[in-house]
CSV table of C-alpha atoms and ligand atoms in Angstrom, one decimal:
chain,number,residue,atom,x,y,z
A,1,MET,CA,62.6,133.0,84.7
A,2,SER,CA,66.3,133.2,83.8
A,3,PHE,CA,67.8,135.8,81.5
A,4,ASP,CA,68.3,133.2,78.8
A,5,SER,CA,64.6,132.6,78.4
A,6,THR,CA,64.0,136.2,77.3
A,7,PRO,CA,62.6,135.9,73.8
A,8,ARG,CA,65.3,136.6,71.2
A,9,ASP,CA,63.0,138.0,68.6
A,10,SER,CA,62.1,141.1,70.7
A,11,ALA,CA,64.3,143.4,68.6
A,12,SER,CA,62.1,142.8,65.6
A,13,HIS,CA,59.3,144.9,66.9
A,14,LEU,CA,61.4,147.8,68.2
A,15,PRO,CA,60.8,151.3,66.8
A,16,PRO,CA,63.7,153.0,65.1
A,17,SER,CA,64.6,154.9,68.4
A,18,GLY,CA,65.9,151.6,69.7
A,19,ARG,CA,64.2,152.0,73.1
A,20,THR,CA,64.2,148.5,74.4
A,21,LEU,CA,62.1,148.5,77.6
A,22,THR,CA,59.8,145.7,76.9
A,23,ALA,CA,57.0,143.8,78.7
A,24,HIS,CA,57.2,140.2,77.3
A,25,VAL,CA,53.8,138.6,77.7
A,26,ASP,CA,53.5,134.8,77.4
A,27,LEU,CA,50.1,134.2,75.8
A,28,GLY,CA,50.7,130.4,76.0
A,29,GLN,CA,50.9,130.6,79.8
A,30,LEU,CA,47.9,132.9,79.8
A,31,VAL,CA,45.9,130.2,78.0
A,32,ARG,CA,47.3,127.6,80.4
A,33,ASN,CA,46.1,129.8,83.3
A,34,HIS,CA,42.7,130.0,81.7
A,35,THR,CA,42.6,126.2,81.5
A,36,SER,CA,43.7,125.8,85.1
A,37,LEU,CA,41.2,128.2,86.4
A,38,ARG,CA,38.4,126.3,84.6
A,39,ARG,CA,39.6,123.1,86.1
A,40,ALA,CA,39.6,124.8,89.6
A,41,ALA,CA,36.0,126.1,89.1
A,42,PRO,CA,34.2,123.5,87.0
A,43,GLY,CA,30.9,124.5,85.6
A,44,LEU,CA,31.4,128.2,86.1
A,45,GLY,CA,31.5,130.6,83.1
A,46,LEU,CA,34.5,132.8,83.1
A,47,LEU,CA,34.6,136.5,82.1
A,48,ALA,CA,38.1,137.8,81.7
A,49,VAL,CA,38.7,141.2,83.3
A,50,VAL,CA,40.9,143.1,80.7
A,51,LYS,CA,40.4,146.6,81.9
A,52,ALA,CA,43.4,149.0,82.2
A,53,ASP,CA,45.0,147.4,79.2
A,54,ALA,CA,44.6,143.9,80.7
A,55,TYR,CA,46.3,145.1,83.9
A,56,GLY,CA,49.2,146.4,81.7
A,57,HIS,CA,49.5,143.1,79.8
A,58,GLY,CA,48.1,144.5,76.5
A,59,ALA,CA,44.3,144.1,76.2
A,60,GLY,CA,44.1,143.3,72.5
A,61,PRO,CA,46.4,140.3,72.3
A,62,VAL,CA,45.3,139.1,75.7
A,63,ALA,CA,41.6,139.2,74.8
A,64,ARG,CA,42.2,137.6,71.4
A,65,ALA,CA,44.2,134.7,72.9
A,66,LEU,CA,41.5,134.2,75.6
A,67,GLU,CA,38.8,134.3,73.0
A,68,ALA,CA,40.6,131.7,70.9
A,69,SER,CA,40.8,129.5,74.0
A,70,GLY,CA,37.1,129.7,74.7
A,71,ILE,CA,36.6,132.4,77.3
A,72,ASP,CA,32.9,133.3,77.9
A,73,GLY,CA,33.3,137.1,77.7
A,74,PHE,CA,35.2,140.2,78.8
A,75,CYS,CA,34.9,143.0,81.4
A,76,VAL,CA,36.4,146.4,81.0
A,77,ALA,CA,36.0,149.6,83.0
A,78,THR,CA,35.0,152.1,80.2
A,79,LEU,CA,33.2,152.2,77.0
A,80,ASP,CA,36.4,153.3,75.3
A,81,GLU,CA,38.1,150.2,76.5
A,82,ALA,CA,35.3,148.1,75.1
A,83,LEU,CA,35.5,149.8,71.7
A,84,GLU,CA,39.3,149.2,71.6
A,85,LEU,CA,38.5,145.5,71.9
A,86,ARG,CA,35.9,145.6,69.1
A,87,ALA,CA,38.5,147.5,67.0
A,88,VAL,CA,40.8,144.5,67.2
A,89,ASP,CA,38.1,142.1,66.3
A,90,VAL,CA,37.2,140.8,69.7
A,91,ARG,CA,33.6,139.4,69.1
A,92,GLY,CA,32.6,137.9,72.4
A,93,PRO,CA,30.3,139.6,75.0
A,94,ILE,CA,31.8,142.7,76.7
A,95,LEU,CA,30.6,144.2,79.9
A,96,VAL,CA,31.5,147.8,80.9
A,97,PHE,CA,31.8,148.2,84.7
A,98,GLU,CA,31.5,152.0,85.0
A,99,GLY,CA,28.1,153.6,84.9
A,100,GLU,CA,27.8,155.0,81.4
A,101,ALA,CA,25.5,157.9,80.7
A,102,PRO,CA,22.4,157.4,78.6
A,103,GLU,CA,24.2,159.1,75.6
A,104,ALA,CA,26.4,155.9,75.5
A,105,LEU,CA,23.4,153.7,74.6
A,106,PRO,CA,23.5,154.1,70.8
A,107,VAL,CA,27.2,153.3,70.7
A,108,ALA,CA,26.8,150.3,73.1
A,109,ALA,CA,23.9,149.0,70.9
A,110,ALA,CA,25.9,149.4,67.7
A,111,HIS,CA,28.8,147.3,69.1
A,112,ALA,CA,26.9,144.8,71.2
A,113,ILE,CA,28.4,146.1,74.5
A,114,ASP,CA,26.6,145.4,77.8
A,115,LEU,CA,26.4,148.1,80.5
A,116,THR,CA,26.4,148.0,84.3
A,117,VAL,CA,23.7,149.7,86.2
A,118,VAL,CA,25.6,151.2,89.2
A,119,SER,CA,22.8,152.8,91.2
A,120,ALA,CA,19.0,153.3,91.5
A,121,GLU,CA,19.5,156.8,90.1
A,122,HIS,CA,21.5,155.4,87.2
A,123,LEU,CA,18.7,152.9,86.4
A,124,ALA,CA,16.2,155.7,86.3
A,125,ALA,CA,18.5,157.7,83.9
A,126,LEU,CA,19.1,154.7,81.6
A,127,ALA,CA,15.5,153.3,81.5
A,128,PRO,CA,14.0,155.6,78.9
A,129,GLY,CA,16.9,155.0,76.5
A,130,LEU,CA,16.8,151.3,77.1
A,131,GLN,CA,13.2,151.2,75.6
A,132,LYS,CA,14.7,152.5,72.3
A,133,HIS,CA,18.1,151.0,72.2
A,134,ASP,CA,18.9,147.3,72.1
A,135,VAL,CA,21.4,147.2,75.0
A,136,SER,CA,21.7,144.6,77.7
A,137,VAL,CA,22.5,145.6,81.2
A,138,HIS,CA,23.8,143.9,84.3
A,139,LEU,CA,22.2,145.1,87.6
A,140,LYS,CA,24.9,145.7,90.1
A,141,LEU,CA,23.8,145.3,93.7
A,142,ASP,CA,25.8,146.7,96.6
A,143,THR,CA,25.9,143.8,99.0
A,144,GLY,CA,28.7,145.3,101.2
A,145,MET,CA,31.5,146.6,99.0
A,146,GLY,CA,30.1,150.0,99.6
A,147,ARG,CA,31.2,151.9,96.5
A,148,SER,CA,28.9,150.9,93.5
A,149,GLY,CA,25.6,149.2,92.9
A,150,ILE,CA,21.9,149.5,93.8
A,151,LEU,CA,21.6,149.6,97.6
A,152,LEU,CA,19.6,146.7,98.8
A,153,ASP,CA,17.0,148.8,100.5
A,154,GLU,CA,16.5,150.7,97.3
A,155,LEU,CA,15.9,147.5,95.2
A,156,GLY,CA,12.2,147.2,96.1
A,157,GLY,CA,11.7,150.7,94.7
A,158,CYS,CA,13.4,149.7,91.4
A,159,LEU,CA,11.4,146.6,90.6
A,160,ASP,CA,8.7,148.3,88.5
A,161,LEU,CA,11.4,150.0,86.3
A,162,ILE,CA,13.3,146.8,85.9
A,163,ARG,CA,10.1,144.8,85.0
A,164,ALA,CA,9.5,147.5,82.3
A,165,LEU,CA,12.7,146.4,80.6
A,166,PRO,CA,11.9,143.0,79.4
A,167,GLY,CA,14.8,141.1,77.9
A,168,ARG,CA,17.3,143.9,78.7
A,169,VAL,CA,18.5,142.5,82.0
A,170,ARG,CA,21.2,140.0,81.1
A,171,GLY,CA,22.9,139.9,84.5
A,172,VAL,CA,22.7,140.5,88.2
A,173,MET,CA,26.0,141.0,89.8
A,174,SER,CA,27.8,142.2,93.0
A,175,GLN,CA,31.3,142.3,94.3
A,176,PHE,CA,33.0,141.0,97.5
A,177,SER,CA,35.1,143.4,99.5
A,178,ALA,CA,37.4,140.8,101.0
A,179,SER,CA,37.5,137.6,98.9
A,180,GLU,CA,41.3,137.2,99.5
A,181,GLU,CA,40.8,137.0,103.2
A,182,PRO,CA,40.0,133.8,105.0
A,183,GLU,CA,36.2,133.2,104.7
A,184,GLY,CA,34.7,135.1,107.5
A,185,ARG,CA,31.7,137.1,108.4
A,186,SER,CA,31.9,139.6,105.5
A,187,ILE,CA,31.9,137.0,102.8
A,188,ARG,CA,29.0,135.0,104.3
A,189,LEU,CA,27.0,138.2,104.9
A,190,GLN,CA,27.5,139.4,101.3
A,191,ARG,CA,26.6,136.0,99.9
A,192,GLN,CA,23.4,135.9,102.0
A,193,ARG,CA,22.4,139.4,101.0
A,194,PHE,CA,23.0,138.5,97.3
A,195,GLN,CA,20.9,135.4,97.6
A,196,GLY,CA,18.2,137.4,99.3
A,197,ALA,CA,18.2,140.1,96.6
A,198,LEU,CA,18.1,137.4,93.8
A,199,ALA,CA,15.0,135.9,95.6
A,200,GLN,CA,13.4,139.3,95.7
A,201,LEU,CA,14.0,139.8,92.0
A,202,ARG,CA,12.7,136.3,91.3
A,203,ASP,CA,9.6,136.9,93.3
A,204,ALA,CA,9.0,140.0,91.1
A,205,GLY,CA,9.4,137.9,88.0
A,206,ILE,CA,12.9,139.1,87.2
A,207,VAL,CA,15.3,136.4,86.4
A,208,ALA,CA,18.6,137.1,84.6
A,209,PRO,CA,20.5,134.5,82.6
A,210,MET,CA,23.8,135.6,84.2
A,211,VAL,CA,24.6,135.9,87.9
A,212,HIS,CA,28.1,136.8,89.1
A,213,HIS,CA,29.4,137.9,92.4
A,214,GLY,CA,33.0,136.8,92.5
A,215,ASN,CA,36.5,137.8,91.2
A,216,SER,CA,39.5,135.6,90.9
A,217,ALA,CA,40.0,134.8,94.6
A,218,ALA,CA,36.3,134.1,95.1
A,219,CYS,CA,36.2,131.8,92.1
A,220,LEU,CA,39.3,129.9,93.2
A,221,ARG,CA,38.1,129.6,96.8
A,222,GLY,CA,34.6,128.4,95.9
A,223,PHE,CA,32.6,131.5,96.8
A,224,SER,CA,30.9,131.6,93.4
A,225,GLU,CA,28.8,128.5,94.1
A,226,GLY,CA,25.3,129.1,92.7
A,227,ASP,CA,26.5,131.8,90.3
A,228,THR,CA,26.6,131.3,86.6
A,229,HIS,CA,29.9,133.2,86.0
A,230,ALA,CA,33.0,134.7,87.8
A,231,ARG,CA,34.9,137.8,86.7
A,232,CYS,CA,38.6,137.0,86.7
A,233,GLY,CA,41.5,139.2,86.1
A,234,ILE,CA,44.5,138.7,88.4
A,235,ALA,CA,44.3,134.9,88.3
A,236,LEU,CA,44.5,134.8,84.5
A,237,TYR,CA,47.7,137.0,84.7
A,238,GLY,CA,49.1,134.5,87.2
A,239,LEU,CA,49.5,137.0,90.0
A,240,SER,CA,46.8,136.0,92.5
A,241,GLU,CA,48.4,135.5,95.9
A,242,VAL,CA,45.7,133.2,97.5
A,243,ASP,CA,47.0,129.7,98.3
A,244,GLU,CA,44.4,128.2,95.9
A,245,ALA,CA,46.1,130.0,92.9
A,246,ARG,CA,49.4,128.2,93.7
A,247,GLN,CA,47.6,124.9,94.1
A,248,ALA,CA,45.9,125.5,90.7
A,249,GLY,CA,49.3,126.0,89.1
A,250,LEU,CA,48.7,129.5,87.9
A,251,GLN,CA,51.9,131.2,86.7
A,252,PRO,CA,52.8,134.9,86.0
A,253,ILE,CA,52.9,135.7,82.3
A,254,LEU,CA,54.8,139.1,82.3
A,255,GLU,CA,58.5,139.8,82.4
A,256,LEU,CA,59.9,143.3,82.0
A,257,SER,CA,63.4,143.7,80.6
A,258,ALA,CA,65.6,146.3,79.0
A,259,GLU,CA,68.9,146.5,77.2
A,260,VAL,CA,72.0,148.0,78.9
A,261,THR,CA,72.7,151.4,77.4
A,262,ARG,CA,75.9,152.2,79.3
A,263,SER,CA,78.2,149.9,81.3
A,264,VAL,CA,81.1,151.6,83.1
A,265,ARG,CA,83.5,151.0,85.9
A,266,ILE,CA,83.3,153.7,88.6
A,267,ALA,CA,85.7,154.4,91.4
A,268,GLU,CA,85.0,154.3,95.1
A,269,GLY,CA,83.3,157.5,96.2
A,270,THR,CA,81.6,158.2,92.8
A,271,PRO,CA,78.2,159.7,93.3
A,272,VAL,CA,75.3,158.2,91.3
A,273,GLY,CA,72.1,159.9,90.1
A,274,TYR,CA,70.0,162.9,91.3
A,275,SER,CA,70.9,164.1,94.8
A,276,SER,CA,73.7,161.6,94.9
A,277,SER,CA,71.6,159.3,97.1
A,278,PHE,CA,74.1,156.5,96.4
A,279,VAL,CA,77.9,156.9,96.6
A,280,ALA,CA,79.9,153.9,95.4
A,281,PRO,CA,81.4,152.3,98.6
A,282,ARG,CA,84.1,150.7,96.5
A,283,ALA,CA,85.0,150.4,92.8
A,284,LEU,CA,81.9,149.0,91.0
A,285,ARG,CA,80.5,148.2,87.6
A,286,LEU,CA,77.6,150.7,87.0
A,287,VAL,CA,75.0,149.8,84.4
A,288,THR,CA,72.3,152.1,83.0
A,289,LEU,CA,68.9,150.9,81.8
A,290,ASN,CA,66.4,153.1,80.0
A,291,CYS,CA,63.5,152.5,82.4
A,292,GLY,CA,62.3,155.3,84.7
A,293,TYR,CA,59.3,156.4,86.7
A,294,ALA,CA,57.7,157.9,83.5
A,295,ASP,CA,57.4,154.3,82.3
A,296,GLY,CA,55.5,153.3,85.4
A,297,PHE,CA,58.4,151.9,87.3
A,298,SER,CA,58.0,153.6,90.6
A,299,ARG,CA,60.6,156.1,91.9
A,300,ALA,CA,59.9,154.6,95.3
A,301,LEU,CA,62.0,151.6,94.2
A,302,ALA,CA,65.2,153.7,94.2
A,303,ASN,CA,68.0,152.0,96.2
A,304,ARG,CA,65.5,149.2,97.0
A,305,ALA,CA,64.7,147.2,93.9
A,306,TRP,CA,66.6,144.3,92.3
A,307,VAL,CA,67.5,143.6,88.7
A,308,GLY,CA,68.1,140.1,87.3
A,309,TYR,CA,71.1,139.3,85.1
A,310,ARG,CA,72.4,135.9,84.2
A,311,GLY,CA,70.5,134.2,87.0
A,312,GLU,CA,71.6,136.6,89.8
A,313,SER,CA,70.1,139.7,91.3
A,314,PHE,CA,71.8,143.1,91.5
A,315,PRO,CA,70.6,146.2,93.3
A,316,VAL,CA,69.1,149.4,91.7
A,317,VAL,CA,71.3,152.2,93.1
A,318,GLY,CA,70.8,155.9,93.2
A,319,ASN,CA,67.6,157.8,92.6
A,320,LEU,CA,65.4,156.6,89.8
A,321,SER,CA,65.1,159.2,87.1
A,322,MET,CA,62.1,159.9,84.7
A,323,ASP,CA,63.7,157.7,82.0
A,324,MET,CA,66.7,155.8,83.5
A,325,LEU,CA,67.9,153.8,86.4
A,326,THR,CA,71.2,152.5,87.4
A,327,VAL,CA,72.3,149.1,88.7
A,328,ALA,CA,75.5,148.2,90.6
A,329,LEU,CA,77.4,145.0,90.0
A,330,PRO,CA,80.8,143.8,91.3
A,331,GLU,CA,83.6,145.5,89.5
A,332,GLU,CA,84.8,142.2,87.9
A,333,VAL,CA,81.4,141.3,86.2
A,334,VAL,CA,81.6,142.0,82.5
A,335,VAL,CA,78.4,143.6,81.2
A,336,ARG,CA,78.2,144.8,77.6
A,337,THR,CA,75.8,147.4,76.2
A,338,GLY,CA,73.0,145.7,74.4
A,339,GLU,CA,72.8,142.9,76.9
A,340,ARG,CA,69.3,142.5,78.6
A,341,MET,CA,68.5,142.7,82.2
A,342,THR,CA,65.2,141.8,83.9
A,343,LEU,CA,63.3,144.4,85.9
A,344,LEU,CA,60.3,142.3,86.7
A,345,SER,CA,60.7,138.6,86.8
A,346,ARG,CA,58.1,135.9,86.3
A,347,ASN,CA,59.5,133.7,89.0
A,348,PRO,CA,57.5,134.6,92.2
A,349,LEU,CA,60.5,133.7,94.3
A,350,ASP,CA,62.9,136.2,92.7
A,351,PRO,CA,63.4,139.5,94.6
A,352,ASN,CA,62.3,141.3,91.5
A,353,SER,CA,59.1,139.3,90.9
A,354,VAL,CA,56.0,141.4,90.5
A,355,GLN,CA,54.8,140.1,93.8
A,356,ASN,CA,58.0,141.0,95.7
A,357,THR,CA,58.2,144.4,93.9
A,358,ALA,CA,54.6,145.1,95.1
A,359,ARG,CA,55.7,144.1,98.6
A,360,LEU,CA,58.6,146.5,98.5
A,361,LEU,CA,56.3,149.3,97.5
A,362,GLY,CA,53.6,148.4,100.1
A,363,THR,CA,51.1,147.8,97.4
A,364,ILE,CA,49.5,144.9,95.5
A,365,PRO,CA,50.7,143.2,92.2
A,366,TYR,CA,47.8,144.8,90.3
A,367,GLU,CA,49.3,148.2,90.7
A,368,VAL,CA,52.8,147.2,89.6
A,369,THR,CA,51.6,145.9,86.2
A,370,CYS,CA,48.8,148.4,85.7
A,371,ALA,CA,51.4,151.2,86.1
A,372,LEU,CA,53.4,150.0,83.0
A,373,ASN,CA,52.3,152.6,80.4
A,374,ARG,CA,52.2,153.0,76.7
A,375,ARG,CA,55.9,153.9,76.6
A,376,VAL,CA,56.8,150.3,77.5
A,377,LEU,CA,56.9,148.1,74.4
A,378,ARG,CA,54.7,145.0,74.5
A,379,HIS,CA,56.0,141.8,73.1
A,380,HIS,CA,53.4,139.0,73.0
A,381,PHE,CA,54.6,135.5,72.2
B,1,LIG,C1,33.9,144.7,89.4
B,1,LIG,C2,35.1,143.8,89.3
B,1,LIG,N1,35.0,142.5,89.1
B,1,LIG,C3,36.1,141.7,89.0
B,1,LIG,C4,37.3,142.2,89.1
B,1,LIG,C5,38.5,141.3,88.9
B,1,LIG,O1,39.2,141.1,90.1
B,1,LIG,P1,40.5,140.1,90.1
B,1,LIG,O2,41.5,140.8,89.2
B,1,LIG,O3,40.9,140.1,91.5
B,1,LIG,O4,40.0,138.8,89.6
B,1,LIG,C6,37.5,143.6,89.3
B,1,LIG,C7,38.9,144.1,89.3
B,1,LIG,O5,39.2,145.2,89.8
B,1,LIG,C8,36.4,144.4,89.4
B,1,LIG,O6,36.5,145.7,89.5
């Protein structure tokens, strides 16, 4: 996205401090991604994964926009995140992924929040409370992810407890460990194990209305066949990197930008920033933006990242500070304070796209947007 497409009304929500570092989130594109995902996986219910503040995109506005466009429910990591959604009037089903303690049951019941059972031990701990409190649970089965869920060889020993919870088991779920990778042994094996466990539950008279194994990549690549739902996060945010996401037309929805707070001409040999890791090789225009590692913009991007300005990319130079970074432009480029520069672009091909920034950092797009913290203003449009 070019500089000119940055929303002009962003100043209206700024606090008096005038800090301008803003994540602009296009809710219209979010809804279009939702529609495209439905088209790519017809017949499958979609649960939007909006944990970690909707991967940094702002959980409240994102969830409300998705709810208005007909999403089937939401997933979050913690009970607090679920309560934050209820506090902003999100009314749809919400599932908490982390294994909440039995003490959470009254709150979950009061706010119609579903809980995940993350182990056989957790099931035993929750079971007495589930007799008293009207809370639905999703039984998570560990089919090969190896970090959460009832182990399949423990499932037989859980059947009596589960049968004693009539009406409480709303879902049976699992998680793929490698749904982005070409379909191989691990996906086939996990699907077989899941089907086997569902049959074991069925034989014991336990049938849940919801069955969900897949995330965005699994949903896009058809690994959710036979399930009722998929749990999708990254695809809704337009940052899934599987080919099928491109084919489905999913587009990023977040752009990060800030206003220039200083624009000066510096002479050849001028040191820039902590430890003078950059020294101007010639006369330059040096621009300062109030964006630093305390905002979640990694210090590892120093002397490596790119910033967009009027359709061109310019390098971040010098060490990134806690609250500021500096950008070098040719001496003759006129930049005024108050002009906006783009730190994370929505165009996947730009050097400062979320995807390319993740590549520079040796990480995944999820981490780049999740890192943007509360100090970053959110502007939803
Ligand atoms: C249990 C579970 N399901 C689904 C998702 C969504 O994954 P994705 O964002 O790749 O769609 C996550 C994300 O971390 C998750 O932890």
